[in-house]
Short mmCIF file of C-alpha atoms and ligand atoms in Angstrom, two decimals:
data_model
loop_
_atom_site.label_atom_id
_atom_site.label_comp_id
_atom_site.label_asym_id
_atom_site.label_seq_id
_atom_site.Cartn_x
_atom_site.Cartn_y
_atom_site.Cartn_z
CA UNK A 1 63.97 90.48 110.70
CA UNK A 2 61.93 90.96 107.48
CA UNK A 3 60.02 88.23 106.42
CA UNK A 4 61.13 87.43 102.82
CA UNK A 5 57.90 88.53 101.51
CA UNK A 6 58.84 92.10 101.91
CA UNK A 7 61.18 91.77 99.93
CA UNK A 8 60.11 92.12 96.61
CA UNK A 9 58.23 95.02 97.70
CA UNK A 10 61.25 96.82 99.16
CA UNK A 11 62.80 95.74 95.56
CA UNK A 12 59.89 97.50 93.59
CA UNK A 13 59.16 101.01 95.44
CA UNK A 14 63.04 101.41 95.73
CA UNK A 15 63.94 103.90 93.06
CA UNK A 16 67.86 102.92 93.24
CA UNK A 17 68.73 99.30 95.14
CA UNK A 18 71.40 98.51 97.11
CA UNK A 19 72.66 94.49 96.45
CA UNK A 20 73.08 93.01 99.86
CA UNK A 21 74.51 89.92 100.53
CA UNK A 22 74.20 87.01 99.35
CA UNK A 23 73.84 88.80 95.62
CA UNK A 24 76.16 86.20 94.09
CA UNK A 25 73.81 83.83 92.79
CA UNK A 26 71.40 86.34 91.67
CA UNK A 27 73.18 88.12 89.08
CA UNK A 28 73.88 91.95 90.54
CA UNK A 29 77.44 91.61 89.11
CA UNK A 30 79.14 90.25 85.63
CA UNK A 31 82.42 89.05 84.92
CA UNK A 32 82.99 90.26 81.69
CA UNK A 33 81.04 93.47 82.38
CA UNK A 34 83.38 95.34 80.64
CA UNK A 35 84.37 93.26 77.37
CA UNK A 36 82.35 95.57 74.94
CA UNK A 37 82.27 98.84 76.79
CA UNK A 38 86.05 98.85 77.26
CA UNK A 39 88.03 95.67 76.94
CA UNK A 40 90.89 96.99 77.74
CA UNK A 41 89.93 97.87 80.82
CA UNK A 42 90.95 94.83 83.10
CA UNK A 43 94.25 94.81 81.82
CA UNK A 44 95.01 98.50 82.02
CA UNK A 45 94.36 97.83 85.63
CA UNK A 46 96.58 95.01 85.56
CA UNK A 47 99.33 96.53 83.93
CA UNK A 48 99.00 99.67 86.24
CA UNK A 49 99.30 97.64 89.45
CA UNK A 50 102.24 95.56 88.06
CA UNK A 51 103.53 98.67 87.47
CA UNK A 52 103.37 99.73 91.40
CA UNK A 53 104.50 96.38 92.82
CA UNK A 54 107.74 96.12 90.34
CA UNK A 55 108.53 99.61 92.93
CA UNK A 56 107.18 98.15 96.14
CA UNK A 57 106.22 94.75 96.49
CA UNK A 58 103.97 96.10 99.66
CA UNK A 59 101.09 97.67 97.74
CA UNK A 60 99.98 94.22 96.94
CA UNK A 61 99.53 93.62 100.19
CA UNK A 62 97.74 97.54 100.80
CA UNK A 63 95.44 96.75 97.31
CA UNK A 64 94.09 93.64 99.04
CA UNK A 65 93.01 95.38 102.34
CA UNK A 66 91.63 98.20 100.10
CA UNK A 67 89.08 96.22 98.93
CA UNK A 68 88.29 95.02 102.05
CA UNK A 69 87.80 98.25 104.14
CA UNK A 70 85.95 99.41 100.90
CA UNK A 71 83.40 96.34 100.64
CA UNK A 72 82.52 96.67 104.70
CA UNK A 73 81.49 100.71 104.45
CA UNK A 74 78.70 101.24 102.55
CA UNK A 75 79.42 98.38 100.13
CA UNK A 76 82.17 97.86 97.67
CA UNK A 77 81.43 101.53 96.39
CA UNK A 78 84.82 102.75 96.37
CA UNK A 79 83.46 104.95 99.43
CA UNK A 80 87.13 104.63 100.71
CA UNK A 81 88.75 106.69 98.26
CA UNK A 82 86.87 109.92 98.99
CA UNK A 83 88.61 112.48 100.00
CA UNK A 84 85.61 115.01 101.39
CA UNK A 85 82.34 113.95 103.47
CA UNK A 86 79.52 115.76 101.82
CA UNK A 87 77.97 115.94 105.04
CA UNK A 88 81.08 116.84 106.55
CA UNK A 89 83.43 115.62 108.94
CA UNK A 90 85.75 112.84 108.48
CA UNK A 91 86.29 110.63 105.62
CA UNK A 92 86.59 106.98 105.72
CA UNK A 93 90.06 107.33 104.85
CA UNK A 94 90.67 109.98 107.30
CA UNK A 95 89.88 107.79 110.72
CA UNK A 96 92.08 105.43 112.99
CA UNK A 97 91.63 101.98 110.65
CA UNK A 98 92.54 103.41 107.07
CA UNK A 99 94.85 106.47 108.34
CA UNK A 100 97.88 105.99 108.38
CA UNK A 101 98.11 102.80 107.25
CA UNK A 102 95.68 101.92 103.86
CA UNK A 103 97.70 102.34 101.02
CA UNK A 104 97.23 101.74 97.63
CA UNK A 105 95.12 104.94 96.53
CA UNK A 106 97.59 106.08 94.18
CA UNK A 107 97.79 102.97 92.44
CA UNK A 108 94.07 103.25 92.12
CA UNK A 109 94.76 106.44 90.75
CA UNK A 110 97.37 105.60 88.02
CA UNK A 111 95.00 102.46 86.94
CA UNK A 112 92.41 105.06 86.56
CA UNK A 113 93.78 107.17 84.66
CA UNK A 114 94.68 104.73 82.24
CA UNK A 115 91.21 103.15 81.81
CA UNK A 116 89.80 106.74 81.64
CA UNK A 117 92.47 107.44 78.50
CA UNK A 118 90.82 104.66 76.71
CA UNK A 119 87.19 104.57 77.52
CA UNK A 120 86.24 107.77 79.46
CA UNK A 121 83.53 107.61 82.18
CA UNK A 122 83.19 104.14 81.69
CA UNK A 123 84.70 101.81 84.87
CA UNK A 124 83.68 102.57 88.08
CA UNK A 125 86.74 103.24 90.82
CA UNK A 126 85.01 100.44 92.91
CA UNK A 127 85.65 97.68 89.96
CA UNK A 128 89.17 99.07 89.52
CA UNK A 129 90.01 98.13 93.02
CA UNK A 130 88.33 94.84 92.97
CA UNK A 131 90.41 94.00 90.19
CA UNK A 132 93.13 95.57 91.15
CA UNK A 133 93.14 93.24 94.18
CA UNK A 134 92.52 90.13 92.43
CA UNK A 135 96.09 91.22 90.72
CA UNK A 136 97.74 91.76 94.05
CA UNK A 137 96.28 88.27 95.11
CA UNK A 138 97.66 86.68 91.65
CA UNK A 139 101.26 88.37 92.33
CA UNK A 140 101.49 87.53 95.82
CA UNK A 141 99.21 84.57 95.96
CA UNK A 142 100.16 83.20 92.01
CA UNK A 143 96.44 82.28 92.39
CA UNK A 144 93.94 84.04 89.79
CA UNK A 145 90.20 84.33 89.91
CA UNK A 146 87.59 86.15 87.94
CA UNK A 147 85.48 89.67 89.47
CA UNK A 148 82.41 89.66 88.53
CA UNK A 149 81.84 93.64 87.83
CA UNK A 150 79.63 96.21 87.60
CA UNK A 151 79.38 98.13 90.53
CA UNK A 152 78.78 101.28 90.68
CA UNK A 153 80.60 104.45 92.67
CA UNK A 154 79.10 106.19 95.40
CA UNK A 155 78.33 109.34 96.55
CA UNK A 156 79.17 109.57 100.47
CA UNK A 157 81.64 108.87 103.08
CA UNK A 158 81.38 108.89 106.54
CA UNK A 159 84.61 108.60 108.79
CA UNK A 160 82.12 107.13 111.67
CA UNK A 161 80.87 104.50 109.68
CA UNK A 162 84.23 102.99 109.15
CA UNK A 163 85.08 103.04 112.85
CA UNK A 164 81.42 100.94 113.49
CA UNK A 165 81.91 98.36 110.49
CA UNK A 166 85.65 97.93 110.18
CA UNK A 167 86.64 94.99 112.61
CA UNK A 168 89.66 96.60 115.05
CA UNK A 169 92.73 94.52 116.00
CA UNK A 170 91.18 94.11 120.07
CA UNK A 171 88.03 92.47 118.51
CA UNK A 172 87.05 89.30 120.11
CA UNK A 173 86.20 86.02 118.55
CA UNK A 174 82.30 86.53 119.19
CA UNK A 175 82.64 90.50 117.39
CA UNK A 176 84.69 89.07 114.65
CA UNK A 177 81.92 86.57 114.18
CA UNK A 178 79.36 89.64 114.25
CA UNK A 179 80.57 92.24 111.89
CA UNK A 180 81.40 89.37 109.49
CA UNK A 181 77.63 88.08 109.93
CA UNK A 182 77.02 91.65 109.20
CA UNK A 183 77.90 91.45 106.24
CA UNK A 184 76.82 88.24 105.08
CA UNK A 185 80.12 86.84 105.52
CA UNK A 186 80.03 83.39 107.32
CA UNK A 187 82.15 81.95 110.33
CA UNK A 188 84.38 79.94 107.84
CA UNK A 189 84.90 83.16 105.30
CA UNK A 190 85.83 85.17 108.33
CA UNK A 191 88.86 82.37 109.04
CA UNK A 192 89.27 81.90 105.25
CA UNK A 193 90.01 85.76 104.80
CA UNK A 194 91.91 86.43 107.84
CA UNK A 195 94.74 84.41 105.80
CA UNK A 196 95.44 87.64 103.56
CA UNK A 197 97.13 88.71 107.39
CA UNK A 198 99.92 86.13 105.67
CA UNK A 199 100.85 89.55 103.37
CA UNK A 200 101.90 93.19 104.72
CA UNK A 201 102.73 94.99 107.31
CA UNK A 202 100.90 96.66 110.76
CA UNK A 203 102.00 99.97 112.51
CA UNK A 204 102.94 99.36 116.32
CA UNK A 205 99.73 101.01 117.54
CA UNK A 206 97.84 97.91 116.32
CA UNK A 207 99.38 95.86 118.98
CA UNK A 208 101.23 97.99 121.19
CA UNK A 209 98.98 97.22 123.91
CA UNK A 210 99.79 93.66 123.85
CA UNK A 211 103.31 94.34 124.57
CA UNK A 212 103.42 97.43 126.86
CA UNK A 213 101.28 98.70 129.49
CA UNK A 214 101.31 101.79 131.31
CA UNK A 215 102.07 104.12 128.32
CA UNK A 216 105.68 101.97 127.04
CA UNK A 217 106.80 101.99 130.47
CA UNK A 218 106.34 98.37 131.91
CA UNK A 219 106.25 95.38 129.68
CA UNK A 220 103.43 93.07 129.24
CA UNK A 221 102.63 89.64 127.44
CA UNK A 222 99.21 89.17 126.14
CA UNK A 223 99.09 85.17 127.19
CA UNK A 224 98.29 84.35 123.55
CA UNK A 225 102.18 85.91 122.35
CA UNK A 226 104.94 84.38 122.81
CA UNK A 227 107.03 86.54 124.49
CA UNK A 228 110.41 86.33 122.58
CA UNK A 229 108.29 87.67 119.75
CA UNK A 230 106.61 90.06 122.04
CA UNK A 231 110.26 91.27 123.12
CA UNK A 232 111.11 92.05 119.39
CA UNK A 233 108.08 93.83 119.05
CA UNK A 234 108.55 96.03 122.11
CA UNK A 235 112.01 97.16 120.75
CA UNK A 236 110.64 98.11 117.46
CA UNK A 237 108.04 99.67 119.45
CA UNK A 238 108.64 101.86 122.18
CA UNK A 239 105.62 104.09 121.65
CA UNK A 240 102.46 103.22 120.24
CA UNK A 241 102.97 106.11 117.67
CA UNK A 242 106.67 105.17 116.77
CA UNK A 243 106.49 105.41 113.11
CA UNK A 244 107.79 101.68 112.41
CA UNK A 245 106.11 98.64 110.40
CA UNK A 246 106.28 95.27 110.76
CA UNK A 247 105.13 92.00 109.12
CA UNK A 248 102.95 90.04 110.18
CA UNK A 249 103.98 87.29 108.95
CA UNK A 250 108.06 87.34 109.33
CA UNK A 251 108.79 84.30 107.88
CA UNK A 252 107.32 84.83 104.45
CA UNK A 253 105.78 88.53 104.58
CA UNK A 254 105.73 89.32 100.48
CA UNK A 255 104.04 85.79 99.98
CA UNK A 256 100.15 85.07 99.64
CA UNK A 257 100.42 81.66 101.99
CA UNK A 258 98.76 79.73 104.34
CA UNK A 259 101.64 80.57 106.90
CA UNK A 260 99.06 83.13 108.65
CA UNK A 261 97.50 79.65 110.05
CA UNK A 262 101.17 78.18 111.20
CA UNK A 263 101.92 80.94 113.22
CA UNK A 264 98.85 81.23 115.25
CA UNK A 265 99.69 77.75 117.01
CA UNK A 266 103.38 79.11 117.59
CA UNK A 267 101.44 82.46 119.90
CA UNK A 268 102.78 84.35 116.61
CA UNK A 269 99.57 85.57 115.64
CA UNK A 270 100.52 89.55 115.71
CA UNK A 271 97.10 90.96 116.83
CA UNK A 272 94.48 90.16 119.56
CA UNK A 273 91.90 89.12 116.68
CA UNK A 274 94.37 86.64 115.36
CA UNK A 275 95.18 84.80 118.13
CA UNK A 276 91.41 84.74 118.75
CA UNK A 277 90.80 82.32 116.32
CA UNK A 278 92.74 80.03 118.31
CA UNK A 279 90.77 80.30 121.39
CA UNK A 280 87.61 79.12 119.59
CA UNK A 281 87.04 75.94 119.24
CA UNK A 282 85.17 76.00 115.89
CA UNK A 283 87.38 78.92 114.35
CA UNK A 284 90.95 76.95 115.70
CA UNK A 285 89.45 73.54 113.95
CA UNK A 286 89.51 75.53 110.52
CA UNK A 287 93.08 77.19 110.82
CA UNK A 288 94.77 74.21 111.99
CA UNK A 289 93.16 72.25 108.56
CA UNK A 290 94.38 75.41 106.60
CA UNK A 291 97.53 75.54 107.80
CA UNK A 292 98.00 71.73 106.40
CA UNK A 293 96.29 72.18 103.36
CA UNK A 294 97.35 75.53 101.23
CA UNK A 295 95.81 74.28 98.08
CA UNK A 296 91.95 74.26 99.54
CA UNK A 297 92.43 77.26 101.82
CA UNK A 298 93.33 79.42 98.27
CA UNK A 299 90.27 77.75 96.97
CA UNK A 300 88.17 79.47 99.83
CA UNK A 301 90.17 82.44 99.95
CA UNK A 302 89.48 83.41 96.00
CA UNK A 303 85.92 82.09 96.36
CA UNK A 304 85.30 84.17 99.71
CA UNK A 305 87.02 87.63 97.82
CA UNK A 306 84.43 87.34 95.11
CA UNK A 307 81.55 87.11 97.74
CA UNK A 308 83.09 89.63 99.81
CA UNK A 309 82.80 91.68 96.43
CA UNK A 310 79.14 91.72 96.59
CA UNK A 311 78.60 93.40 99.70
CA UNK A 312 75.86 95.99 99.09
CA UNK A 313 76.77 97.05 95.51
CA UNK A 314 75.24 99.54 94.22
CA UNK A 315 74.42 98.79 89.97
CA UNK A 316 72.81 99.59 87.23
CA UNK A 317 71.28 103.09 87.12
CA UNK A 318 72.30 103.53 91.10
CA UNK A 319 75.63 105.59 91.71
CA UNK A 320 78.02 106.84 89.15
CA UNK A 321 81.03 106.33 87.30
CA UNK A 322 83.67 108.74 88.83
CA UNK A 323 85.94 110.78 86.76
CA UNK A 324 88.17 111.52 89.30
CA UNK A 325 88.21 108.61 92.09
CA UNK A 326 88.99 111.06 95.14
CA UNK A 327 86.09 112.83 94.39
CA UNK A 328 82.46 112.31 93.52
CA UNK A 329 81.39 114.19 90.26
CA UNK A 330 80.64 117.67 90.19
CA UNK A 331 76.63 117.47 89.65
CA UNK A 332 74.79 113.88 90.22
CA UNK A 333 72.48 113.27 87.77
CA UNK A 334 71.70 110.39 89.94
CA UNK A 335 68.02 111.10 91.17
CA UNK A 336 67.44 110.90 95.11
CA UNK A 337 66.63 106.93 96.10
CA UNK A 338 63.52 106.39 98.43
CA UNK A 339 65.41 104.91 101.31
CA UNK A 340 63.86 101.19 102.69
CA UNK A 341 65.98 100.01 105.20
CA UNK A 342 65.93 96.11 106.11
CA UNK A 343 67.82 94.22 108.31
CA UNK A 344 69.95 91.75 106.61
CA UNK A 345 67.62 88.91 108.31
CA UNK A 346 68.01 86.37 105.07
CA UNK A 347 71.85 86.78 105.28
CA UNK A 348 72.69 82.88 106.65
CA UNK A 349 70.98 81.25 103.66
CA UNK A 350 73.47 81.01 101.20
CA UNK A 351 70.84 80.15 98.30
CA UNK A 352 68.93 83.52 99.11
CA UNK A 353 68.46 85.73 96.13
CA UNK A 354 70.03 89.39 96.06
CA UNK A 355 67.92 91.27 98.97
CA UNK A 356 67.89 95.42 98.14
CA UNK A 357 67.86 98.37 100.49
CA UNK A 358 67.85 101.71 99.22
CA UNK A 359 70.72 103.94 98.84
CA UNK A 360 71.07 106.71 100.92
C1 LIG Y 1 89.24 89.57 110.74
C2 LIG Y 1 89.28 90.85 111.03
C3 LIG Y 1 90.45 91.72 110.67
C4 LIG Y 1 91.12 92.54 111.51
C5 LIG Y 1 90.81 92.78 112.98
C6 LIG Y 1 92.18 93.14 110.75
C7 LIG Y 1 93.08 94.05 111.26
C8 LIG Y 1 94.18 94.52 110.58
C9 LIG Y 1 95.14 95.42 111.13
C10 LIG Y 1 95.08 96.05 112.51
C11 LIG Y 1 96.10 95.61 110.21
C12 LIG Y 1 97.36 96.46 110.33
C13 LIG Y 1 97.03 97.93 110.23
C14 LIG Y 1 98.21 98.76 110.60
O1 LIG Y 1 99.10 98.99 109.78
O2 LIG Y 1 98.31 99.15 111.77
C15 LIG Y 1 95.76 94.82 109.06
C16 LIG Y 1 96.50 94.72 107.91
C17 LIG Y 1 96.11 94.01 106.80
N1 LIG Y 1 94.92 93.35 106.63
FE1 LIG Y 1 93.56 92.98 108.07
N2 LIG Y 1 92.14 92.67 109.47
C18 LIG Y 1 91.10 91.80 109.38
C19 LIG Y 1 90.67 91.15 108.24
C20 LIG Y 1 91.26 91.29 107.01
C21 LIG Y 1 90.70 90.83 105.77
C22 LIG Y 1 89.35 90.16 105.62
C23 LIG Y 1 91.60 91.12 104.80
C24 LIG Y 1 91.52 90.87 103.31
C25 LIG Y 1 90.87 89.89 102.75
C26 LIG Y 1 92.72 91.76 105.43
C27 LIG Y 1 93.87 92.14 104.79
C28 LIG Y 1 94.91 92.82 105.39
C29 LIG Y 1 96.17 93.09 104.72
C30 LIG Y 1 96.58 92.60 103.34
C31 LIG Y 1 96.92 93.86 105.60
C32 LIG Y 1 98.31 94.45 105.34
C33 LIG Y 1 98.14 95.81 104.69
C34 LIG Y 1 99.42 96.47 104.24
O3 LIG Y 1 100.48 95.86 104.31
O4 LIG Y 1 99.30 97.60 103.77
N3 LIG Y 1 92.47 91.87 106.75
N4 LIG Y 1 94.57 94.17 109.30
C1 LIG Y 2 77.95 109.58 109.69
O1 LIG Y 2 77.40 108.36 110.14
C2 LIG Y 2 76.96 108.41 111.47
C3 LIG Y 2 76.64 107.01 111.90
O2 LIG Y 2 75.81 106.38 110.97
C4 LIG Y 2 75.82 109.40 111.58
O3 LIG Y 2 75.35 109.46 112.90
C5 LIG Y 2 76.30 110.78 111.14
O4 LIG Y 2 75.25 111.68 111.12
C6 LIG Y 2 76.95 110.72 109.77
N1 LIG Y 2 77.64 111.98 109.53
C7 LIG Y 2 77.55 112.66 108.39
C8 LIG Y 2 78.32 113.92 108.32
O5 LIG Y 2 76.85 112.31 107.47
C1 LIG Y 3 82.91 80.27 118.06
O1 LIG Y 3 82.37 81.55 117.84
C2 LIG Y 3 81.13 81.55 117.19
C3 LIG Y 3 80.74 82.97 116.94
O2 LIG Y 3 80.75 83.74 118.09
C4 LIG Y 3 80.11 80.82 118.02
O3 LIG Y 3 78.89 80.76 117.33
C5 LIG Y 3 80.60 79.42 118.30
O4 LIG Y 3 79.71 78.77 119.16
C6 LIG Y 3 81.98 79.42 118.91
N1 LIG Y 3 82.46 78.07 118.99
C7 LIG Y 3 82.90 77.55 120.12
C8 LIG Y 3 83.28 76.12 120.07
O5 LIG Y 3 83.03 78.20 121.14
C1 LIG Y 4 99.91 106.39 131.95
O1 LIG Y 4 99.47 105.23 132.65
C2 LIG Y 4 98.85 105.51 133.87
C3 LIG Y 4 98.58 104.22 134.58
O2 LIG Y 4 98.05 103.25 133.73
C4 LIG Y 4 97.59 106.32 133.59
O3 LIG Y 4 96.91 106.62 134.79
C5 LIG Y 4 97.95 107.61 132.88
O4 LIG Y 4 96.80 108.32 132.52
C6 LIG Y 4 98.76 107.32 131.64
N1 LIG Y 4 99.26 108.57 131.10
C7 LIG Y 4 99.15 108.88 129.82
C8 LIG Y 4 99.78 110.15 129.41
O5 LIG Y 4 98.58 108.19 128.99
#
C-alpha cells in the first residue's frame, strides 16, 4: 500500500495522471464541461440515442453495460471502442465478455458524428458514452442524473485486460467483492449496480453451465435456480453457442426497476453472480431492502453510475479527443507519460482526494 504521502509526489513527477478512485470529490471531472466548448453537445448525444432506442428498445440496455465494461479497463477511456491493439492482439471488444454480446457501438458512432458536425475534435468518445448511458438510464429507468465530464480518450486496448478486470457470470460473492474493491467501488455499489441486470438480455453461454452438464447432454440445476426456470432455459438453450437471447429479467425486461432484487429470492437470479448475492449475508440484507424500496435503490444506482464514471480518467492534457471513436488518431501529439504505478491502497476512504498513476 502507499502511504498517502507518496502521493503528491507520484502527482508531481507524473507528466500525464491517471484519476483513480475516489476522484469525485476532488474535482477530475465537470458537469457542464462542455457548455462553452460545445453546448450542444449533451443533447446531440441525447437525441442520437433516442434515435436508436425508438428502433430497438435493447440498446438502452447495451449503452448502460458499455459504460461499464469501459470504466473497469483502463478507466472510463472509451478503451472499449477500439477496434486495433497497438501492441497487437486482441481488442477489448474482441474477447469472451464484450464479443458477441456489447452492443451499442454504433450508437456511439451516430452520437459522434453528430457532436463532431457541430464542434469538431471537441468531446471525447468516453463522455459520449457516459452520457449516452445516463440517457439509456433516463429512458428505461425515467430517472435522470448529471455526468460530470471531461475525460479524456485513450490510446490502447488490450483484449487480456478485459478478461482480468471484467467480473464473469461464475464469479463468486468474495471475487465480486474484489474486482469491485478494485476499482474503488464499495460492497453496497457492487449490489446497487448489479440492479441494471433488471434491463437486457444474456446469450445462453452465460449460464449454460447452470443448466446442462456434460456438453447439453444431461440436465443440471445449479441449487440457487429454480428449476422450472432452469427448464425454460435449457430449451432455449441446447448448446452453449445456440445463438438465442434472453432477459434477465422476464417479467419487466425493457424497464429500469428494482425487480432484479425480487427475483433473486424467487432462485430467478439468471447467473451464478446473481444468485450470489443471496448467499451472503451482508450482500442479501441490501437486495432484500432494495427490492422493497425502488425509490432509494435509484437514488444509489444514479449516485453509484457517476462514481463508477470516475474510474481512472484520464483529463486535462492526458489522452485525446478522437475523431473517429474506433480508432485512436493518426499521430499522438500526446507526449509519452513517466509511468508511477500505485496500488489503489487509499481506495476504502470515501473522503480521499483524487490519487494519480501514470498513463501507460
Ligand atoms: C456484478 C458483476 C456483473 C457481472 C458478473 C455481470 C455479468 C453480465 C453478463 C454475463 C451479462 C450477459 C452477457 C451476455 O449476453 O451473455 C450481462 C448483461 C448486462 N449487464 Fe452485467 N454484470 C455485472 C455487473 C453489471 C453492472 C455493474 C452493470 C451496469 C451498471 C451491468 C449492466 C448489464 C446490462 C445492462 C446487461 C444487458 C446488456 C444488453 O442487453 O445488451 N452489469 N452482465
Ligand atoms: C496486454 O495486457 C497483458 C496483461 O496486462 C500484458 O501481459 C500484455 O503484454 C498486453 N499485450 C499487449 C499486446 O500490449
Ligand atoms: C460478504 O462478502 C464480503 C466480501 O467478500 C465479506 O467481506 C463479508 O464478510 C461477507 N459477509 C458475510 C456475512 O458473509
Ligand atoms: C463432454 O463431456 C465429457 C464429460 O464431462 C468430457 O470428458 C468431454 O471432454 C466433453 N466433450 C466435449 C467435446 O466438450
Amino acid at each position: 500500500m502507499a502511504p498517502r504521502g507518496s502521493v503528491g509526489v507520484a502527482l508531481a513527477v507524473a507528466a500525464c495522471a491517471l484519476w483513480l478512485l475516489p476522484a469525485t470529490a476532488s474535482g477530475a471531472l465537470r458537469v457542464g464541461f462542455y457548455q462553452n466548448s460545445c453546448p450542444n453537445a449533451e443533447a446531440l448525444v441525447r437525441q442520437a440515442v433516442a434515435a436508436a432506442f425508438a428502433k430497438d428498445a435493447g440498446v438502452a440496455a447495451g449503452l448502460i453495460r458499455l459504460h461499464f465494461h469501459d470504466c473497469f479497463v483502463r478507466g472510463c477511456d472509451a478503451s472499449v471502442l477500439l477496434t486495433k491493439n497497438p501492441g497487437g492482439g486482441q481488442t477489448e471488444r474482441e474477447v469472451g465478455p464484450n464479443n458477441p454480446s456489447l452492443r451499442g457501438f454504433d450508437v456511439i458512432d451516430a452520437a459522434k458524428a453528430a457532436v463532431e458536425r457541430s464542434c469538431p475534435r471537441t468531446v471525447s468518445c468516453a463522455d459520449i458514452i457516459a452520457f449516452a448511458a445516463r440517457d439509456s438510464v433516463k429512458l428505461t429507468g425515467n430517472v435522470d442524473y448529471q455526468v460530470p465530464a471531461g475525460r479524456r480518450d485513450g490510446r490502447v486496448s488490450n483484449g487480456t485486460e478485459a478478461l482480468d478486470n471484467l467480473p464473469p457470470p461464475t464469479a463468486t460473492a468474495a471475487t465480486l467483492a474484489d474486482m469491485f474493491a478494485n476499482k474503488f467501488l464499495t460492497l453496497d455499489e457492487m449490489v446497487v449496480l448489479s440492479g441494471a441486470h433488471s434491463v437486457g438480455r444474456s446469450f445462453c453461454a452465460s449460464f449454460f453451465n447452470r443448466v446442462w452438464t456434460n456438453n447439453g447432454t444431461t440436465p443440471f440445476v445449479d441449487a440457487g435456480l429454480d428449476p422450472a426456470y432452469a427448464a425454460r432455459l435449457r430449451a432455449l438453450c441446447p448448446r452453449e453457442d445456440t445463438p438465442a437471447t434472453t432477459p434477465m429479467d422476464p417479467d419487466t425486461p425493457a424497464t429500469l426497476d428494482n425487480n432484479y432484487y425480487k427475483l433473486l429470492p424467487q432462485s430467478k437470479g439468471l447467473f451464478f453472480s446473481d444468485n450470489q448475492l443471496r448467499v451472503n449475508a451482508t450482500m442479501n440484507a441490501l437486495a432484500t431492502r432494495f427490492a422493497a424500496n425502488e425509490a432509494e435503490w435509484k437514488q444509489r444506482f444514479v449516485a453509484a453510475m457517476v462514481k463508477m464514471g470516475h474510474i481512472e480518467v484520464q483529463t486535462g492534457r492526458c489522452g485525446e479527443i478522437r475523431v473517429d471513436c474506433n480508432v485512436v488518431n493518426p499521430s499522438s501529439s500526446s507526449s509519452s507519460p513517466e509511468v508511477v504505478e500505485l496500488p489503489p491502497g487509499e481506495g476504502e476512504e470515501e473522503e480521499a482526494v483524487g490519487v494519480a498513476v501514470a498513463a501507460s
